[in-house]
PDB file of C-alpha atoms (C1' of nucleotides) in Angstrom:
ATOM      1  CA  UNK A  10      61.107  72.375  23.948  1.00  0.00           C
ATOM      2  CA  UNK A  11      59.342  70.627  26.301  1.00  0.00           C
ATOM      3  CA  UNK A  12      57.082  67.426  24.706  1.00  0.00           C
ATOM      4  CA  UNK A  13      53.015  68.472  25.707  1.00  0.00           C
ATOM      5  CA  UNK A  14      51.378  65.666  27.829  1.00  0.00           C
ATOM      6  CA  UNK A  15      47.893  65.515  26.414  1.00  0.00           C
ATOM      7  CA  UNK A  16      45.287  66.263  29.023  1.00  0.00           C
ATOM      8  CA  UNK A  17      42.393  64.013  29.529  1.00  0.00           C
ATOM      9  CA  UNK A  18      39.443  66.062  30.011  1.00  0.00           C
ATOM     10  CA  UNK A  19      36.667  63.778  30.038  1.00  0.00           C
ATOM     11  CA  UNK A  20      37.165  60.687  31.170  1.00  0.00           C
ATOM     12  CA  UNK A  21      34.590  59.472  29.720  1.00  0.00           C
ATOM     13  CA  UNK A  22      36.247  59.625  25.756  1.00  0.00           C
ATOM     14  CA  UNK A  23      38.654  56.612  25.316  1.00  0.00           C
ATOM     15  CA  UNK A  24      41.941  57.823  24.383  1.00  0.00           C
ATOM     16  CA  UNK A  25      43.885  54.658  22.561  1.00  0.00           C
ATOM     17  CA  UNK A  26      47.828  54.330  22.591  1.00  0.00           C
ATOM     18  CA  UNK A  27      48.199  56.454  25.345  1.00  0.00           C
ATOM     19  CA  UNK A  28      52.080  56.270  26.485  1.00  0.00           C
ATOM     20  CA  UNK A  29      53.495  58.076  29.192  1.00  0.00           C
ATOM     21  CA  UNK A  30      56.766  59.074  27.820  1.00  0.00           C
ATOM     22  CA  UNK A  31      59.910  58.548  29.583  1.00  0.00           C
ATOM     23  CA  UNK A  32      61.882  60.844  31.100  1.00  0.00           C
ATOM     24  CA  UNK A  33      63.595  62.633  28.081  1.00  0.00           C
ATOM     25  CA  UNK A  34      66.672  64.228  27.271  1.00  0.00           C
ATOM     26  CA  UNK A  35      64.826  67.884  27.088  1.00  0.00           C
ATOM     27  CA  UNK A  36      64.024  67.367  30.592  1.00  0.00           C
ATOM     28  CA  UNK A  37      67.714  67.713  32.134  1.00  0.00           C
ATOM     29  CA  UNK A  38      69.900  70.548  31.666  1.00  0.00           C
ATOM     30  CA  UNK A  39      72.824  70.577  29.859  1.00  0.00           C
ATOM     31  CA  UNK A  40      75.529  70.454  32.190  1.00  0.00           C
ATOM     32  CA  UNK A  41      73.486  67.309  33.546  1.00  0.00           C
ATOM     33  CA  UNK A  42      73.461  65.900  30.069  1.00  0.00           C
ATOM     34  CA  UNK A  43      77.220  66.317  29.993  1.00  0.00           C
ATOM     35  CA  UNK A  44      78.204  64.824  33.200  1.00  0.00           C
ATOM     36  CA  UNK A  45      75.267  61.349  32.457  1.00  0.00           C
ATOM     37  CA  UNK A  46      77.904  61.538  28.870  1.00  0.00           C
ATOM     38  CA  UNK A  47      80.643  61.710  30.966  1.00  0.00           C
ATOM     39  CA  UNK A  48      79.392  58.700  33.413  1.00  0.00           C
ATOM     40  CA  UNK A  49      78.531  56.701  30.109  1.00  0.00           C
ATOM     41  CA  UNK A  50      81.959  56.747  28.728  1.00  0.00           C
ATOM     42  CA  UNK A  51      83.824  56.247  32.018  1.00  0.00           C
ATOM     43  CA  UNK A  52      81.828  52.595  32.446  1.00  0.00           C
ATOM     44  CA  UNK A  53      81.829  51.990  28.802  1.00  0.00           C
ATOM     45  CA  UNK A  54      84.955  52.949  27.135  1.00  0.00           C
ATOM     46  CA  UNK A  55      87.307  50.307  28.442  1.00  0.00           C
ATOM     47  CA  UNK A  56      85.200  47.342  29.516  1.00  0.00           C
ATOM     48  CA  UNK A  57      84.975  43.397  28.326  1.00  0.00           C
ATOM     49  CA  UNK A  58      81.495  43.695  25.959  1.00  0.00           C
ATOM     50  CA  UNK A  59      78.938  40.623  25.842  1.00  0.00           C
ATOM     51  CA  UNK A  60      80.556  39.287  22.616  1.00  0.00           C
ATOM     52  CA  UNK A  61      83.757  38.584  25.324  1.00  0.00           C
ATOM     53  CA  UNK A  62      81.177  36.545  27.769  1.00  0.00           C
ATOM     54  CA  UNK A  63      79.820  34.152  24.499  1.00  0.00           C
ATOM     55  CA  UNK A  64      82.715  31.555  24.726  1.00  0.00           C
ATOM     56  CA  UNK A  65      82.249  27.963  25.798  1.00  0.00           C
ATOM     57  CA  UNK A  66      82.264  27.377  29.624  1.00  0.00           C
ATOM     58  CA  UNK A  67      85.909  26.364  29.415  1.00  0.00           C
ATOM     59  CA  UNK A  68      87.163  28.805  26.922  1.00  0.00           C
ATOM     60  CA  UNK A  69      85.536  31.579  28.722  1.00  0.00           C
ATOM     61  CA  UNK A  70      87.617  30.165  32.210  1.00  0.00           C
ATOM     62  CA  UNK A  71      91.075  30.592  30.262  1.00  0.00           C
ATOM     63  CA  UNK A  72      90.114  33.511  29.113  1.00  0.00           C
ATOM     64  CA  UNK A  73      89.424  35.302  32.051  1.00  0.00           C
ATOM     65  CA  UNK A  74      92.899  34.716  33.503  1.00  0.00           C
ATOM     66  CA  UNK A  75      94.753  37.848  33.022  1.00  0.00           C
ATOM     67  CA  UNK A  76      91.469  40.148  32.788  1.00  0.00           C
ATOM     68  CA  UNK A  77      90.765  42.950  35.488  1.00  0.00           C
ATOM     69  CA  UNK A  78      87.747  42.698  37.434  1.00  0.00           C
ATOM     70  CA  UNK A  79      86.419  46.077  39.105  1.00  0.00           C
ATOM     71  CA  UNK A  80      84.736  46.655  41.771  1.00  0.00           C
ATOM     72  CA  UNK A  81      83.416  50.508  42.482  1.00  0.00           C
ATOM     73  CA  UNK A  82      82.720  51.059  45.768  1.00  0.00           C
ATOM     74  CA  UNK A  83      79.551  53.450  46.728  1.00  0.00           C
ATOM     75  CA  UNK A  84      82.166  56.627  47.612  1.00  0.00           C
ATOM     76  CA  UNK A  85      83.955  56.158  43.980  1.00  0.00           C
ATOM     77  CA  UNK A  86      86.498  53.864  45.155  1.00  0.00           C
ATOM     78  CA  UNK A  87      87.637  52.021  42.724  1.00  0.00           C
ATOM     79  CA  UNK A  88      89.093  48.284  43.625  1.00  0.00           C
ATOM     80  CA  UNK A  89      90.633  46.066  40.796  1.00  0.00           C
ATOM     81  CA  UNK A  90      92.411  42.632  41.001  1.00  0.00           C
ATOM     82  CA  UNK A  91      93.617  40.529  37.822  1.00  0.00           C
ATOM     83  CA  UNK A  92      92.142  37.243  37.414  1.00  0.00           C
ATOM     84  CA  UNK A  93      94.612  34.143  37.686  1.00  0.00           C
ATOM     85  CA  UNK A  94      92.669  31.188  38.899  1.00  0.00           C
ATOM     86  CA  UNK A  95      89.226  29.979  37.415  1.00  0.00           C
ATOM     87  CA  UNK A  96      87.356  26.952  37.324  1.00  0.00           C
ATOM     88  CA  UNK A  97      84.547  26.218  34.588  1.00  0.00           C
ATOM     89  CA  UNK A  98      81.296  24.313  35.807  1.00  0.00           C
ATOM     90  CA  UNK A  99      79.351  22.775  32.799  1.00  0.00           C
ATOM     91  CA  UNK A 100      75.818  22.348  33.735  1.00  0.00           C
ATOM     92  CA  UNK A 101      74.197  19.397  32.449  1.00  0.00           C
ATOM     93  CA  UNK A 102      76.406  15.973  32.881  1.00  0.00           C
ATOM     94  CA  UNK A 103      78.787  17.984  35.249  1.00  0.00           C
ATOM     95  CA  UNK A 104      77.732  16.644  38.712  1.00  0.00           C
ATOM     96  CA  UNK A 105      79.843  18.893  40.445  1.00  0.00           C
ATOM     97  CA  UNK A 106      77.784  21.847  38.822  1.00  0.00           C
ATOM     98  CA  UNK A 107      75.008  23.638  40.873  1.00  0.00           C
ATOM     99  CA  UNK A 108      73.311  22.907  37.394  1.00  0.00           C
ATOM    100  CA  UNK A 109      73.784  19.513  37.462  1.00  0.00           C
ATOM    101  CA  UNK A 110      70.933  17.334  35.188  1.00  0.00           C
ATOM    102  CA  UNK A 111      69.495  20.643  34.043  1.00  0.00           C
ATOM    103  CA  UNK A 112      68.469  21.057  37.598  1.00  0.00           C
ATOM    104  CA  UNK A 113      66.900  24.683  38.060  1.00  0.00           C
ATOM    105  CA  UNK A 114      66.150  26.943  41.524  1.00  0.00           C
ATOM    106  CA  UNK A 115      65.826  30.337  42.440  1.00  0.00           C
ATOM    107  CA  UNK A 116      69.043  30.044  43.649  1.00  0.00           C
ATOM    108  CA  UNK A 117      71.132  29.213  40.197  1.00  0.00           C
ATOM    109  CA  UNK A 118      68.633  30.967  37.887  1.00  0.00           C
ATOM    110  CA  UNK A 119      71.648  33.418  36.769  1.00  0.00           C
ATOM    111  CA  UNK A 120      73.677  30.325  35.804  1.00  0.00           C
ATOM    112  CA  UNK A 121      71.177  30.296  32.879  1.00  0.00           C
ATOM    113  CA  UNK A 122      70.997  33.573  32.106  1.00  0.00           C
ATOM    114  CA  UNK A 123      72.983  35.675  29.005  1.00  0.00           C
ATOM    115  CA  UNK A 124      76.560  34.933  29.044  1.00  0.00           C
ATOM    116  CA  UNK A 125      78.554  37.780  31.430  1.00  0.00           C
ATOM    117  CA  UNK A 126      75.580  37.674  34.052  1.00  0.00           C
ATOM    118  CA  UNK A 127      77.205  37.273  37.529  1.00  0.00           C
ATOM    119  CA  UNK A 128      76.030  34.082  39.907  1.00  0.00           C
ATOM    120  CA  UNK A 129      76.799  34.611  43.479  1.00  0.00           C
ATOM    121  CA  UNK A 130      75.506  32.092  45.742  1.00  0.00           C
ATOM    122  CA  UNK A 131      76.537  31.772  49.627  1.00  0.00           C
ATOM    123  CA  UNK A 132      78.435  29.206  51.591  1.00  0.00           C
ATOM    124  CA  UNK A 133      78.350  27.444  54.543  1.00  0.00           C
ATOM    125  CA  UNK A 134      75.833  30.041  55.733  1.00  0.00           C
ATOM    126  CA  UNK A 135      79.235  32.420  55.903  1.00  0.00           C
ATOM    127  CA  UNK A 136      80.743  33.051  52.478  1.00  0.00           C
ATOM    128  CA  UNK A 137      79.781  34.012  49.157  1.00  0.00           C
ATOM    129  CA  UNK A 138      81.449  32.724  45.470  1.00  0.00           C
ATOM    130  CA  UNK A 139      81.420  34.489  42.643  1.00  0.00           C
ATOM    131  CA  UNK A 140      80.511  32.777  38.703  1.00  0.00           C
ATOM    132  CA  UNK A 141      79.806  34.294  35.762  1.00  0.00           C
ATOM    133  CA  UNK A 142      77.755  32.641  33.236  1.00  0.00           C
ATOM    134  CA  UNK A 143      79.106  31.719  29.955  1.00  0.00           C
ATOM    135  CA  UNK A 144      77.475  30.322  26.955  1.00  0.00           C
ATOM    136  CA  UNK A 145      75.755  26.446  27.271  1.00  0.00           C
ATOM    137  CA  UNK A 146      73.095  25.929  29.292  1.00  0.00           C
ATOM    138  CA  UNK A 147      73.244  26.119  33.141  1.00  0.00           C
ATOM    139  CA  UNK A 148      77.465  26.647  32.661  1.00  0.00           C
ATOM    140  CA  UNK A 149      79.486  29.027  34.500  1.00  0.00           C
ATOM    141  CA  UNK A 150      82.445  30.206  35.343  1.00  0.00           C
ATOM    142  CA  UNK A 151      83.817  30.503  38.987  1.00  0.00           C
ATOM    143  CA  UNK A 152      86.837  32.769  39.564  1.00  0.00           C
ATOM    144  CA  UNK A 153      88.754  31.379  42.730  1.00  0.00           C
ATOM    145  CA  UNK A 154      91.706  34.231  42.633  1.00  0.00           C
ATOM    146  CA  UNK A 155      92.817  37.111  42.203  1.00  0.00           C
ATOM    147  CA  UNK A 156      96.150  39.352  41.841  1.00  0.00           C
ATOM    148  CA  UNK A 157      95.427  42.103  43.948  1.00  0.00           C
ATOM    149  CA  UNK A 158      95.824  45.716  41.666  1.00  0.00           C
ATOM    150  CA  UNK A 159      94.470  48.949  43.111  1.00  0.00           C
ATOM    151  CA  UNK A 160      93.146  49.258  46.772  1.00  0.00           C
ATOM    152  CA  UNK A 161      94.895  47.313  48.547  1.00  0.00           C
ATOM    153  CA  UNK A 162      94.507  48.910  51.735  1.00  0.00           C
ATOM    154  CA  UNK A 163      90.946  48.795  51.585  1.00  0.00           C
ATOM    155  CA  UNK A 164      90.937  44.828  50.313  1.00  0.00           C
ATOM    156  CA  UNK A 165      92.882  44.254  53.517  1.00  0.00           C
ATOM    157  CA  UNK A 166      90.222  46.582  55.836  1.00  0.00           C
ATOM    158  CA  UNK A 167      87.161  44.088  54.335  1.00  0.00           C
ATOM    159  CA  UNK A 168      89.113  41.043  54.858  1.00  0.00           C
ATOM    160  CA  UNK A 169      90.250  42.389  58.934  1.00  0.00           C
ATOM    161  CA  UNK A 170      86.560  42.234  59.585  1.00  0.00           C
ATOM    162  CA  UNK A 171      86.181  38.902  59.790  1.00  0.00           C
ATOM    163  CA  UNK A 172      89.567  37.862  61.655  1.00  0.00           C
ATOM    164  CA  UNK A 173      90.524  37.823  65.140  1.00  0.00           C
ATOM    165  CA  UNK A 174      92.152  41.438  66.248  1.00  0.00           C
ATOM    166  CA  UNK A 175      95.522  39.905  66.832  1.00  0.00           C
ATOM    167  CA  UNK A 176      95.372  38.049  64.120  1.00  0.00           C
ATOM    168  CA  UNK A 177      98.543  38.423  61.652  1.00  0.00           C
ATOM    169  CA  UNK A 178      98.169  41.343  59.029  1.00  0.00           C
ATOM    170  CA  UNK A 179      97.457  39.351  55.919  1.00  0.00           C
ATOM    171  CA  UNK A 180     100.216  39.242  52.964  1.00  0.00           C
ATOM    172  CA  UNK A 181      99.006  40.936  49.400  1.00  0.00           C
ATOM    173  CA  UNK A 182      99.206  37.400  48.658  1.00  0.00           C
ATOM    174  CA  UNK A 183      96.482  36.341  50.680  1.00  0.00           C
ATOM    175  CA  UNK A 184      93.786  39.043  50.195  1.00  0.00           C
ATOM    176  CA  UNK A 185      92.223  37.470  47.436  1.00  0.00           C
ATOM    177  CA  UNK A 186      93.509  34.259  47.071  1.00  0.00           C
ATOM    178  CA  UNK A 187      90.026  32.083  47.261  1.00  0.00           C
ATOM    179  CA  UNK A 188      86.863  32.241  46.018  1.00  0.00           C
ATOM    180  CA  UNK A 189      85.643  33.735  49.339  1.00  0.00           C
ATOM    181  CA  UNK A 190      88.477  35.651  49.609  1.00  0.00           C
ATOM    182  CA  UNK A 191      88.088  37.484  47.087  1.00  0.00           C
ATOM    183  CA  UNK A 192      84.260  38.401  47.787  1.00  0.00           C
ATOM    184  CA  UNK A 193      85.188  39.301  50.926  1.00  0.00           C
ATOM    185  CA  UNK A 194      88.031  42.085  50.072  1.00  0.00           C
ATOM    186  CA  UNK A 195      85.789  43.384  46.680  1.00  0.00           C
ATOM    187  CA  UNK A 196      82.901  43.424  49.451  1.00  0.00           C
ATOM    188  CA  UNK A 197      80.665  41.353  46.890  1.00  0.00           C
ATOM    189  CA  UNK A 198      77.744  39.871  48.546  1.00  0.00           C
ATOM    190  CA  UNK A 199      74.084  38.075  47.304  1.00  0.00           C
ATOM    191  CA  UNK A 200      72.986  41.797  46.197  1.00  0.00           C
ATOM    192  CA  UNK A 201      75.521  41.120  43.144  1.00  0.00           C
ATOM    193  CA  UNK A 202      74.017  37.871  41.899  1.00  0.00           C
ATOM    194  CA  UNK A 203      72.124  38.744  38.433  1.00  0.00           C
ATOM    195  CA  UNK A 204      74.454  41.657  37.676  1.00  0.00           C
ATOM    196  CA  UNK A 205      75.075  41.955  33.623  1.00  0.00           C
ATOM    197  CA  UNK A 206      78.731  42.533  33.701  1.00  0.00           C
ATOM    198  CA  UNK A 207      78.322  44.322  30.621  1.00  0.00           C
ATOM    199  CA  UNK A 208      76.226  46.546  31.599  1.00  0.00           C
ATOM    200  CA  UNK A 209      76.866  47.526  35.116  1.00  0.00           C
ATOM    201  CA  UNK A 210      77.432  50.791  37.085  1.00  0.00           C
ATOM    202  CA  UNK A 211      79.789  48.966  40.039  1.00  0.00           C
ATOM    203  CA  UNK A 212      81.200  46.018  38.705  1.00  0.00           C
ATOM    204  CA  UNK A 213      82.550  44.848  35.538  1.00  0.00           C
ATOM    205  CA  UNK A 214      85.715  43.771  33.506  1.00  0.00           C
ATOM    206  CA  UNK A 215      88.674  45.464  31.579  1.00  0.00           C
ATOM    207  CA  UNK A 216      90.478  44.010  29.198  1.00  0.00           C
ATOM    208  CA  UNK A 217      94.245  43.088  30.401  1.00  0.00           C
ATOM    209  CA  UNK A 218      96.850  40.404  29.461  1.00  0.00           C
ATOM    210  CA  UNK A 219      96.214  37.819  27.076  1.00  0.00           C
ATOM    211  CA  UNK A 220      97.586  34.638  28.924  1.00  0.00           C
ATOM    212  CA  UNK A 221      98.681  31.534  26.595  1.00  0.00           C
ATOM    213  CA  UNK A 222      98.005  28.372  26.920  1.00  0.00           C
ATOM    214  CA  UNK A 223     101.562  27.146  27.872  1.00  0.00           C
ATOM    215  CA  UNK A 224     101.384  29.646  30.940  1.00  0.00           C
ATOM    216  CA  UNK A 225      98.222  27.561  32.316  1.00  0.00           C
ATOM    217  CA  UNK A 226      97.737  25.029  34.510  1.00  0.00           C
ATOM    218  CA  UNK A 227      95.255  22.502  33.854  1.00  0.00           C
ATOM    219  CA  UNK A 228      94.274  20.956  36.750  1.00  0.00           C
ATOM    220  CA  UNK A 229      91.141  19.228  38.878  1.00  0.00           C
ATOM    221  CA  UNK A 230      88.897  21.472  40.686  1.00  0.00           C
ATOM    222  CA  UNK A 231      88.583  21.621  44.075  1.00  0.00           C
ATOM    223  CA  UNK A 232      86.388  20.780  47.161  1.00  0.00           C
ATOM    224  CA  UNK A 233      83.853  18.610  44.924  1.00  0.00           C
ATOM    225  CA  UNK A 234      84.929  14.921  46.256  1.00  0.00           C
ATOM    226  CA  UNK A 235      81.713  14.090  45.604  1.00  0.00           C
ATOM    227  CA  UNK A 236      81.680  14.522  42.154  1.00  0.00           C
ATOM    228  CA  UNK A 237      82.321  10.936  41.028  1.00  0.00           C
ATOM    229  CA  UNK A 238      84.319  10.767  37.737  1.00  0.00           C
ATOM    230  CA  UNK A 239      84.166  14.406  37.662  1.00  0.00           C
ATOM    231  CA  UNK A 240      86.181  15.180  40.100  1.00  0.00           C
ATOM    232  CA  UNK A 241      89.403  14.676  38.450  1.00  0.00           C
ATOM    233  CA  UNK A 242      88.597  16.298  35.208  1.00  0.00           C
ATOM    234  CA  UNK A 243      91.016  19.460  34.679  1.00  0.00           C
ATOM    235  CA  UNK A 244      88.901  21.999  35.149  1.00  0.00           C
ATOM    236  CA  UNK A 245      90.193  24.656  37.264  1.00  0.00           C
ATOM    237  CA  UNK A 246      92.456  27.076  35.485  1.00  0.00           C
ATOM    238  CA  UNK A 247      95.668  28.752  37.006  1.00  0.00           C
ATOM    239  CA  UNK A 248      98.448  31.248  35.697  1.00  0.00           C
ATOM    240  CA  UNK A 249     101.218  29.265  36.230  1.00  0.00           C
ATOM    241  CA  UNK A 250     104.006  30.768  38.339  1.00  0.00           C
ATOM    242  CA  UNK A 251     101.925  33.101  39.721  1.00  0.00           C
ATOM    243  CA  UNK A 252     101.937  33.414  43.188  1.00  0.00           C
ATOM    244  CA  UNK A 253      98.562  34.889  44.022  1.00  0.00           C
ATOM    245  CA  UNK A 254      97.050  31.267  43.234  1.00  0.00           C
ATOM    246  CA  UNK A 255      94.833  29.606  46.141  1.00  0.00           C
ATOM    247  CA  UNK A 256      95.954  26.104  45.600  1.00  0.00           C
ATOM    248  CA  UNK A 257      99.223  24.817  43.408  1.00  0.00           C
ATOM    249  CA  UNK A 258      98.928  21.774  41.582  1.00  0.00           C
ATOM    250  CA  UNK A 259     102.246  20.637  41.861  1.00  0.00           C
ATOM    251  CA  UNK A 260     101.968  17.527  40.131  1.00  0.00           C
ATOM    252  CA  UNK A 261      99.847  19.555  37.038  1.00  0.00           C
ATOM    253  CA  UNK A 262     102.689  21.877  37.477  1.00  0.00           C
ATOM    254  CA  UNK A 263     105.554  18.679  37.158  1.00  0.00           C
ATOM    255  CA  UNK A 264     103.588  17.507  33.696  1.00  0.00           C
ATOM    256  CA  UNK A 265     104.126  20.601  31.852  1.00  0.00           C
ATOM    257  CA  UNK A 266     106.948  20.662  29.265  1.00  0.00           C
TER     258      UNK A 266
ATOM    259  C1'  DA B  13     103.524  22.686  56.075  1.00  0.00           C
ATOM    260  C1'  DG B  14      99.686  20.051  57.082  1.00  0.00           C
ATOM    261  C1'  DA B  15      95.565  18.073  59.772  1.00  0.00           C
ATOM    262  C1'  DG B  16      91.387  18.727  62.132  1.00  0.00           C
ATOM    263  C1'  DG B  17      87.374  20.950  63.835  1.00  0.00           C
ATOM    264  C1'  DG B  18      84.030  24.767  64.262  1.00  0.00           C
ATOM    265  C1'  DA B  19      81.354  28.467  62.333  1.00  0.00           C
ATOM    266  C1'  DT B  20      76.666  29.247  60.475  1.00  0.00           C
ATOM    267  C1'  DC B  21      72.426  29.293  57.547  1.00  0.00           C
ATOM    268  C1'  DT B  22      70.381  29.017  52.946  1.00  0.00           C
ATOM    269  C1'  DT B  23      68.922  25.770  49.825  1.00  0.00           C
ATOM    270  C1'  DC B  24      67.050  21.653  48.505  1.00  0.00           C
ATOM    271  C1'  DT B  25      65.292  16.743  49.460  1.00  0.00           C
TER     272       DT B  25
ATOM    273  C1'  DG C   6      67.063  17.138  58.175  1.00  0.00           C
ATOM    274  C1'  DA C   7      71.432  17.276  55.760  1.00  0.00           C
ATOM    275  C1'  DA C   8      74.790  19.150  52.945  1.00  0.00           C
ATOM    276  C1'  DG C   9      77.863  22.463  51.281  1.00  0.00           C
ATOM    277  C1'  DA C  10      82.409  24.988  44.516  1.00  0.00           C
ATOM    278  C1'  DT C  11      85.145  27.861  52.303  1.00  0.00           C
ATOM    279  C1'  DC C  12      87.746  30.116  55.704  1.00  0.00           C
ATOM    280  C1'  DC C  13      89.929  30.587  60.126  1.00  0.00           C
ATOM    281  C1'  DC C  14      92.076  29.098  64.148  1.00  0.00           C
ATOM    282  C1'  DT C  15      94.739  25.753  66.821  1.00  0.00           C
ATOM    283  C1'  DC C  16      97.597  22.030  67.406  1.00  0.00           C
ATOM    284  C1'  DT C  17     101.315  19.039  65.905  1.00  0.00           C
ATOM    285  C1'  DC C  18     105.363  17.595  63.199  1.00  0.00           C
TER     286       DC C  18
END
DNA sequence: AGAGGGATCTTCT
DNA sequence: GAAGATCCCTCTC
């Protein structure tokens, strides 16, 4: 039964608490109803929930090696990579963090939002990186690589665009092997900054392999010389052995048992 | 395998 | 006005 909008017919009465009422379930049919169920349980059933996201900066970083990141493309395609190279940026004392001394900007407002929000911010005028804010204030995550899973062949069509025609055809190894990289194959731009990774239609994570400490390098981040004594702190995460890393650490690598 | 330079433009000082 | 959580190409060893 359709719900009766009250009519107004003098507008002269004052009518309090008048709500216009969302759009409600009697007003679609029921194969419509169906296929929005449908929808719902595709994007829902197997994804990393917010509880995942609430983890300190640096727990959250280790964590996320060996998840799945997705990546739906408008026509359905579906493009997934496993994550095997992080780096955690703490806000706050971390001077190599956009959120250095608290500092806030439109720019790195998502680095402060709920844990699992996405912070994309561009480079050099050309390329984009993609965080994802954990808990603490103003800390993120930034995921530097990934192990290319399902759509290859379109990965390597979104990285083409950018190189010169007679340019080498790139290995599986390097379609997502940087932080630009991998923006650039998943076709992630500025339009995904602010995206709730829990709650998103065309991005978000599943749940993969659980990867153990001994399997990780610990090692210093990189391109942030001008971080003082932060620069050597071992914060960039990396499955070790895994060949879909951006940048070994061979002496990291030589300190492990 | 590694070094060096250019691209390119938003963001912040 | 300068810098930048990078990538790509070219040149050299």
């Amino acid at each position: 039964m359709p719900i009766k909008r009250r009519r107004i017919e003098n507008l002269n009465v004052q009518e309090p608490n008048i709500t216009v009422p969302k759009k409600k379930d009697n007003d679609i049919t029921v194969s419509q109803r169906k296929e929005q169920d449908e929808m719902t349980s595709k994007y829902f059933q197997n994804r990393l929930q917010s509880d995942f996201y609430n983890q300190a900066c640096t727990d959250l970083a280790k964590s996320f090696l060996g998840q799945i990141l997705v990546r739906k493309l408008p026509d359905g395609t579906e493009l997934r990579g496993r994550i095997v190279e992080t780096e955690s940026y703490l806000g706050g004392e971390d001077e190599a963090s956009h959120s250095k001394g608290g500092k806030r900007t439109e720019r790195n407002k998502a680095m402060y939002m709920k844990p699992g929000t996405v912070y994309v911010y561009q480079i050099y005028g050309v390329y984009f990186c993609m965080n994802i804010s954990s808990q603490g204030d103003g800390a993120a995550v930034l995921l530097r690589s990934l192990e290319p899973l399902e759509g290859l062949d379109v990965m390597r069509k979104f990285r083409e665009l950018r190189r010169k025609e007679k340019a080498k055809a790139l290995k599986d190894t390097e379609l997502c092997n940087g932080p630009s990289k991998l923006c650039l194959a998943l076709d992630m731009d500025k339009s995904f900054d602010k995206r709730d990774l829990s709650n998103d239609e065309i991005t978000w994570l599943e749940p993969g392999s659980k990867i153990l400490d001994k399997d990780i390098v610990f090692c210093p981040r990189i391109g942030i010389s001008y971080a003082g004594e932060w620069t050597k702190k071992p914060l960039r995460f990396y499955v070790k052995g895994n060949k879909y890393v951006s940048v070994r650490d061979k002496m990291a690598e030589a300190l492990m048992v």
